[in-house]
Coordinates of C-alpha atoms in Angstrom, one line a residue:
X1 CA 35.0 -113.3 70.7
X2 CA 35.1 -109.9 70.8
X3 CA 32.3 -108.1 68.8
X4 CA 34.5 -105.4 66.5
X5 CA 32.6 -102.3 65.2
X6 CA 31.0 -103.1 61.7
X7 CA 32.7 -100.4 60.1
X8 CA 36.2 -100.7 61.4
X9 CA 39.1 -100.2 59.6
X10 CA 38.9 -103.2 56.9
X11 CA 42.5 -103.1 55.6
X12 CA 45.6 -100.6 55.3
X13 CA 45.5 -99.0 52.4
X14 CA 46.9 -101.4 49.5
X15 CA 50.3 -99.2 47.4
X16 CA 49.6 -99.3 44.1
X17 CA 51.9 -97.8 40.8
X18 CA 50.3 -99.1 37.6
X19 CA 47.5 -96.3 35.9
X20 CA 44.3 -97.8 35.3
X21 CA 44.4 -98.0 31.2
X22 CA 41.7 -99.0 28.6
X23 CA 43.0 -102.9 27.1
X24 CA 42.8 -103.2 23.6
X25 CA 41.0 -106.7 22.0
X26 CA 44.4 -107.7 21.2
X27 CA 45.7 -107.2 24.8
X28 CA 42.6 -109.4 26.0
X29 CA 43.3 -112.1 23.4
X30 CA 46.9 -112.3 24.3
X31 CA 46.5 -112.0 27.8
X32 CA 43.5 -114.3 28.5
X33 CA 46.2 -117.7 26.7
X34 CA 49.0 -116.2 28.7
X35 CA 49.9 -118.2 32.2
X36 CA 50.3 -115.0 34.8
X37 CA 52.2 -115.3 38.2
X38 CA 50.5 -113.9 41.0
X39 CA 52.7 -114.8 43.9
X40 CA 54.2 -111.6 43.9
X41 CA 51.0 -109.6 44.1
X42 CA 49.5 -111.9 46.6
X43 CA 52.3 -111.7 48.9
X44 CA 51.9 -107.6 48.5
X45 CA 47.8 -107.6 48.6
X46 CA 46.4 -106.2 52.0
X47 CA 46.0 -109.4 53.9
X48 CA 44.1 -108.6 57.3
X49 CA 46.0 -109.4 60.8
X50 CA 44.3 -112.4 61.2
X51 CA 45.5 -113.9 58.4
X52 CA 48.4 -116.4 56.8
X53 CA 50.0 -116.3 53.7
X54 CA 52.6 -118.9 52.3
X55 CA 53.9 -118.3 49.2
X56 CA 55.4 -121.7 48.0
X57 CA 57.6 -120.8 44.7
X58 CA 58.9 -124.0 43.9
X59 CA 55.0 -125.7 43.8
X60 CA 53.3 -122.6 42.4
X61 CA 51.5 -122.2 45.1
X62 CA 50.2 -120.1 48.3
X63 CA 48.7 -121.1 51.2
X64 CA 45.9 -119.2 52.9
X65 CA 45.0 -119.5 56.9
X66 CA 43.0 -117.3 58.8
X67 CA 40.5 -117.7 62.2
X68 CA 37.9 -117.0 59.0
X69 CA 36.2 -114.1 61.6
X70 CA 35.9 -110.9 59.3
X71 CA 38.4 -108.1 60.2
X72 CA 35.8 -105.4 59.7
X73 CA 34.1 -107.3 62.6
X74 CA 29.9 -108.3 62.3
X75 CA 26.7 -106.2 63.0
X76 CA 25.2 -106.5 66.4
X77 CA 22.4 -108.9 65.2
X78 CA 21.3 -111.0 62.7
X79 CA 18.3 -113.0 61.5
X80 CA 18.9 -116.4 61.5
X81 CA 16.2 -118.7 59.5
X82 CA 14.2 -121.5 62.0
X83 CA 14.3 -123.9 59.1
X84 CA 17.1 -123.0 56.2
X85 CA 15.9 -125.8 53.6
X86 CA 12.0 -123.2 53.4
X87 CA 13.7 -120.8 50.8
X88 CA 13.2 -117.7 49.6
X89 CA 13.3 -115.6 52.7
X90 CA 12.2 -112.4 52.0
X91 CA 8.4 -113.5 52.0
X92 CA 8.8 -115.2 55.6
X93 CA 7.3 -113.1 58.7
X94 CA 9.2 -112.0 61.5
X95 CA 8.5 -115.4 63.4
X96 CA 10.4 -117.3 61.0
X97 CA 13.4 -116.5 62.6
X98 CA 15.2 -116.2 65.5
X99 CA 17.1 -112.8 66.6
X100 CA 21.1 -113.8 67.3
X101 CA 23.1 -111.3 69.4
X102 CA 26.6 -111.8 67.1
X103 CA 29.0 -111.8 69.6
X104 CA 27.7 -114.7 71.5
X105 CA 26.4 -116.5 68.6
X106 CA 29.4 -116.4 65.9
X107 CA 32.3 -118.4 66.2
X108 CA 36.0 -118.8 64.5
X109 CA 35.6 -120.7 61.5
X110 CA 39.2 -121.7 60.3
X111 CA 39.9 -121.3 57.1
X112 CA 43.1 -123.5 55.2
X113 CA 43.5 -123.3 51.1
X114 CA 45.8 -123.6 49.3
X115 CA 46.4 -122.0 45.4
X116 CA 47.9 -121.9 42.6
X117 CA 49.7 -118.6 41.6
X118 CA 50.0 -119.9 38.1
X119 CA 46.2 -120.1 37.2
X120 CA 45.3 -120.8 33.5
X121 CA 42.5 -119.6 31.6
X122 CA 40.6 -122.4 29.9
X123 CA 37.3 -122.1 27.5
X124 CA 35.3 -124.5 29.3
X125 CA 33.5 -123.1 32.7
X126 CA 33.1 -125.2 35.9
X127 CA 30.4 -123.9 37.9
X128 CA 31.3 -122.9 41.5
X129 CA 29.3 -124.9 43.9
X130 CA 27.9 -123.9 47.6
X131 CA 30.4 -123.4 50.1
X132 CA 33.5 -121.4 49.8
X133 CA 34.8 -119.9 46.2
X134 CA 37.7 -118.0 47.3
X135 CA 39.3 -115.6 50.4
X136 CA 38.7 -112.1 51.3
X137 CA 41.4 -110.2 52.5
X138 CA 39.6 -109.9 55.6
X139 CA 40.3 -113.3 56.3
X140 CA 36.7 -114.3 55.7
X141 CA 35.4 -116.4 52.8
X142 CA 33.8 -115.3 48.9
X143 CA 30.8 -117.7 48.4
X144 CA 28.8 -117.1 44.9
X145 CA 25.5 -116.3 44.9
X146 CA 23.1 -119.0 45.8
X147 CA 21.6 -120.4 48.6
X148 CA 20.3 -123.5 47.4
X149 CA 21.3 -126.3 45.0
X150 CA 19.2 -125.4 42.2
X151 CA 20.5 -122.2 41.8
X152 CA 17.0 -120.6 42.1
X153 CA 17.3 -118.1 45.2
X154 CA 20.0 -115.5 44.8
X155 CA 21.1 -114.1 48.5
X156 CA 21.0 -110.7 47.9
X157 CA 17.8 -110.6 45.9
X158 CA 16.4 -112.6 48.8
X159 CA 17.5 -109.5 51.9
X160 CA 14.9 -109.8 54.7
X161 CA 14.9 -107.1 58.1
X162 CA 12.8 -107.2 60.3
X163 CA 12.8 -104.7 63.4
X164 CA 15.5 -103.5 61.6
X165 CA 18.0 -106.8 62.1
X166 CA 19.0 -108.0 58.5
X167 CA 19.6 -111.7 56.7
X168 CA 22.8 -109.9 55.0
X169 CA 24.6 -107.4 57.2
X170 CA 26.2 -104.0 55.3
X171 CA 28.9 -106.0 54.2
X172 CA 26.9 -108.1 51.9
X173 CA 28.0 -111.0 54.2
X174 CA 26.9 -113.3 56.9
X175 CA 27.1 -116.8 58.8
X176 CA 25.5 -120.3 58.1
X177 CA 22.9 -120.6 60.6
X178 CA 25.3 -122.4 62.9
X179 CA 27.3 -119.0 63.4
X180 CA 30.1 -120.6 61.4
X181 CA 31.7 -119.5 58.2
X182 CA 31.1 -116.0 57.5
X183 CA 31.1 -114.8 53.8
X184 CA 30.3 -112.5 51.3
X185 CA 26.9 -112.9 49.0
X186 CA 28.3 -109.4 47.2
X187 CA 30.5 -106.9 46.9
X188 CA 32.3 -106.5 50.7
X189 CA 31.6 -103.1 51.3
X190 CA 33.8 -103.2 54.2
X191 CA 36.8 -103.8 52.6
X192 CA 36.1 -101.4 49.4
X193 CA 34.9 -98.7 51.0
X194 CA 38.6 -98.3 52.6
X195 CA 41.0 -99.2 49.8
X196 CA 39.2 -98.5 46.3
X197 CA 40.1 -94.4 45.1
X198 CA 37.3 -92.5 43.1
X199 CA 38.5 -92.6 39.5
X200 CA 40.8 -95.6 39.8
X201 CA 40.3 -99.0 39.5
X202 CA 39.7 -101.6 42.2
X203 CA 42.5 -103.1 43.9
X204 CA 42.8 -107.1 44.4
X205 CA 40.2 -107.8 47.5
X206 CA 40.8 -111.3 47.0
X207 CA 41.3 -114.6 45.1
X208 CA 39.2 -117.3 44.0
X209 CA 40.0 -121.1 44.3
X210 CA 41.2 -121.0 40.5
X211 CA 44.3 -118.6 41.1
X212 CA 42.4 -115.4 39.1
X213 CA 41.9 -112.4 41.6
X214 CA 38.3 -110.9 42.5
X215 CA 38.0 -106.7 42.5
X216 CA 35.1 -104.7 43.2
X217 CA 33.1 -103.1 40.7
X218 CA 35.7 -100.1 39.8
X219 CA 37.0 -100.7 35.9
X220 CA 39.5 -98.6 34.0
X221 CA 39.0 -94.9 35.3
X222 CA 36.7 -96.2 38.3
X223 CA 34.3 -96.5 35.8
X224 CA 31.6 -98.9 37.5
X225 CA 31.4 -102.7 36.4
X226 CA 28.4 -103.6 35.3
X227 CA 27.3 -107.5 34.3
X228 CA 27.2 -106.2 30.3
X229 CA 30.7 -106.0 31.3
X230 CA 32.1 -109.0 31.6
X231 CA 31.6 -112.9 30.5
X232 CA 29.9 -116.1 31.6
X233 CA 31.6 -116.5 34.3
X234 CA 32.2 -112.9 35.4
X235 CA 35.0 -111.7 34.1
X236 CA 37.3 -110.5 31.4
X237 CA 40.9 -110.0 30.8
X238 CA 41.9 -106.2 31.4
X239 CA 44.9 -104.1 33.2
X240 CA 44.6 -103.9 37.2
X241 CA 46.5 -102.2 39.6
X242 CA 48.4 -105.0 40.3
X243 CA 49.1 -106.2 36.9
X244 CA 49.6 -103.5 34.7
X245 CA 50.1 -106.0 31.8
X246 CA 46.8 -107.5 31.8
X247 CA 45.5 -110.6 33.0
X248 CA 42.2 -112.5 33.7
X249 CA 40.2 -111.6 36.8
X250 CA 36.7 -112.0 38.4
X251 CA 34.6 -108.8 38.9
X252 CA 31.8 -108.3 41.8
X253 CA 28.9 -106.6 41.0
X254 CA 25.9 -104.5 42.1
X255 CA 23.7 -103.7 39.3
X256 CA 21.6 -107.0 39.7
X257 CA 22.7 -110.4 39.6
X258 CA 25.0 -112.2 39.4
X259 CA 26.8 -110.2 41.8
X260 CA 29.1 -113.1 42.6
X261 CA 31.3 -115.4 40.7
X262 CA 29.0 -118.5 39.2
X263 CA 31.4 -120.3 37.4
X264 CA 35.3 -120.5 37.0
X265 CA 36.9 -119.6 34.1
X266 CA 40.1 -121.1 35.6
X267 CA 41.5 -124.6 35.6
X268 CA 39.9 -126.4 38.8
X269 CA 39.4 -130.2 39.3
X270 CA 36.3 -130.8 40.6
X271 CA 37.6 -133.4 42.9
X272 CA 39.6 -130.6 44.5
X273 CA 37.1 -128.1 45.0
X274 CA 36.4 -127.4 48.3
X275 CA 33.7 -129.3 50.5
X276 CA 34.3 -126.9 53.7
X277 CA 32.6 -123.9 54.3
X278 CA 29.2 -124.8 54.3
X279 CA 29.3 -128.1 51.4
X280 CA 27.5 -130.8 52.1
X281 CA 28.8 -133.6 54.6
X282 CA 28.7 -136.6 52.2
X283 CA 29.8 -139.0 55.1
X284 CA 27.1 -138.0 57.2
X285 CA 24.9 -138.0 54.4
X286 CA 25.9 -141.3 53.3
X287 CA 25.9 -142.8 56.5
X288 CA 22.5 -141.9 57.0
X289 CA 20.6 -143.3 53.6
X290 CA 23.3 -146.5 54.4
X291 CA 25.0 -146.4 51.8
X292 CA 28.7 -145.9 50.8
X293 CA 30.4 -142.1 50.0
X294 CA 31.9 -143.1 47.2
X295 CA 28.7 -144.5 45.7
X296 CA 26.8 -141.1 46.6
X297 CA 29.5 -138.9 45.2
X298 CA 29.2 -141.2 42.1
X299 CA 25.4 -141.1 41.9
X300 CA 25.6 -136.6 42.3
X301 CA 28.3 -136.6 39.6
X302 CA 29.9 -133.5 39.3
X303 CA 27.4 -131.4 37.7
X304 CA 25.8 -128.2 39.3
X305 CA 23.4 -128.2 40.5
X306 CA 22.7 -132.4 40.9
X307 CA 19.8 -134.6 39.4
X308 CA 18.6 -135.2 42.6
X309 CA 16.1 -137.6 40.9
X310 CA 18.4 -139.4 39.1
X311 CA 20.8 -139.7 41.8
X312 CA 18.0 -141.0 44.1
X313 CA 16.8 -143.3 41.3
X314 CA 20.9 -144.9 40.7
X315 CA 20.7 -145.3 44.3
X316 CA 17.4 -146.9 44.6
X317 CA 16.0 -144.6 47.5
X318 CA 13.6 -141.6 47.5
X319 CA 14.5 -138.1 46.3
X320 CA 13.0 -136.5 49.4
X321 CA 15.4 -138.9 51.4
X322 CA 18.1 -137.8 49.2
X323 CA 17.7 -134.2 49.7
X324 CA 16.7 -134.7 53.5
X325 CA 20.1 -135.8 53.8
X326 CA 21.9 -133.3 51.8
X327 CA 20.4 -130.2 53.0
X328 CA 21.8 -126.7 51.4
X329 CA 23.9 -124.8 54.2
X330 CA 21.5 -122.4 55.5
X331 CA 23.1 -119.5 53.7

């Protein structure tokens, strides 16, 4: 793998028509029930050369494939953590981790989703879990903010450099410690910083797993985003570049967290959100407590984060045994 320059060229530059307009209350009421297509701007979004996109109009749907290697390419080194699971970070010493030249220790990471362009709003949230969220259009993946299960240690609050290598390159992104599945903890500098226009608002950088599309922290006028912005989840229902009638979509942000996107305001089912990109491996996990999948995915439910106690105590083994086995991906 070649090692790109960090700051190459992230995207062309993404044509846009629509004026970015202050919505009315009424336009965000109407528009939030409303079912919005977004096949049409996802074919036209600035996809990177190393990715795939399908539109499928008959099931609503588009497919996403890419080598999952950022187009904007990685910094020269990274820290990688000696033991991932011994969280926060940003307290640990320079002999906590190991110093990874990028371009022999990252790898291609493929990347296949596929979703809906018909996403619906719904009033109930379903928190996103570790692992992947959405796509960039750099081909790499959006995770949200956390690095463990409890939702306790945000990434970006948890930065550490040493000797001047970094946790988080200047893209707000990294790898798992494996060198697989680069992502973004926060806004991807890479790709705003050569599409997004001073005074205007963001352009769609990507889409999450629910349909809604993700934007940088550029409102109406370029004003900047801020979390008093937006809702629970994120978000709100405003005009975009690429839908000049208003729709729901998921902000990033950079005033303080959450930076990422914590929950889904979109219809998802839990079944089908995805267990690649650095989810937990509940065959190998079950397989080494000896028991079955299906009775470990029954014991986690679908809440986020799991009772690891009362999962452990359903299963009738030890909590540390539990979470031994289902180690957070090393974020």
């Amino acid at each position: 793998m070649s090692n790109k320059a960090l700051f190459g060229t992230a995207a062309a530059s993404v044509l846009v028509a629509a004026a970015a307009l202050h919505f009315s209350p009424l336009i965000a009421q109407d528009t939030a029930s409303a079912v919005v297509d977004t096949a049409s701007a996802v074919e036209a979004a600035s996809w990177a050369d190393n990715v795939t996109i399908t539109v499928d109009m008959a099931a609503n749907t588009f497919r996403f494939e890419s080598d999952g290697i950022p187009s904007h390419g990685f910094a020269e080194k990274y820290l990688i953590p000696r033991n991932p699971n011994d969280q926060p970070f940003a307290d640990k010493p320079a002999e906590f981790f190991d110093v990874v030249n990028s371009a022999d220790y990252f790898s291609q990471s493929p990347v296949d989703t596929t979703i809906t362009t018909r996403p619906t709003y719904v009033d109930e949230v379903t928190n996103t879990s570790l692992g992947r969220i959405g796509v960039a259009l750099s081909g790499a993946q959006i995770f949200n903010d956390y690095e463990n299960f409890e939702r306790s240690v945000v990434a970006l609050d948890d930065q550490v450099i040493h000797d001047h290598v970094a946790f988080l390159d200047e893209c707000n992104g990294h790898t798992l410690v494996d060198g697989t599945q680069y992502h973004y903890h926060g806004i991807p500098v890479c790709i705003t910083d050569g599409l997004e226009q001073a005074g205007e608002h963001s352009v769609m950088i990507g889409v999450l797993e629910d349909g809604f599309p993700v934007y940088g922290n550029q409102g109406a006028g370029g004003a900047t985003v801020t979390n008093a912005d937006l809702d629970e989840c994120s978000g709100h229902v405003g005009v975009t570049p690429e839908f000049p009638e208003g729709i729901y979509h998921y902000h990033l942000t950079a005033d303080e967290a959450p930076y990422m996107v914590d929950c889904y305001h979109g219809e998802i089912e839990v079944a089908s959100m995805p267990g690649g990109g650095g989810g937990p491996d509940f065959a190998a996990a079950a397989t080494e407590l000896g028991i079955t999948e299906q009775a470990l995915r029954d014991a986690l439910g679908t809440s986020m984060p799991p009772d690891f106690a009362a999962a452990a105590e359903a299963l009738g083994i030890s909590e540390d045994d539990l979470r031994a086995a289902l180690p957070p991906p090393g974020q």
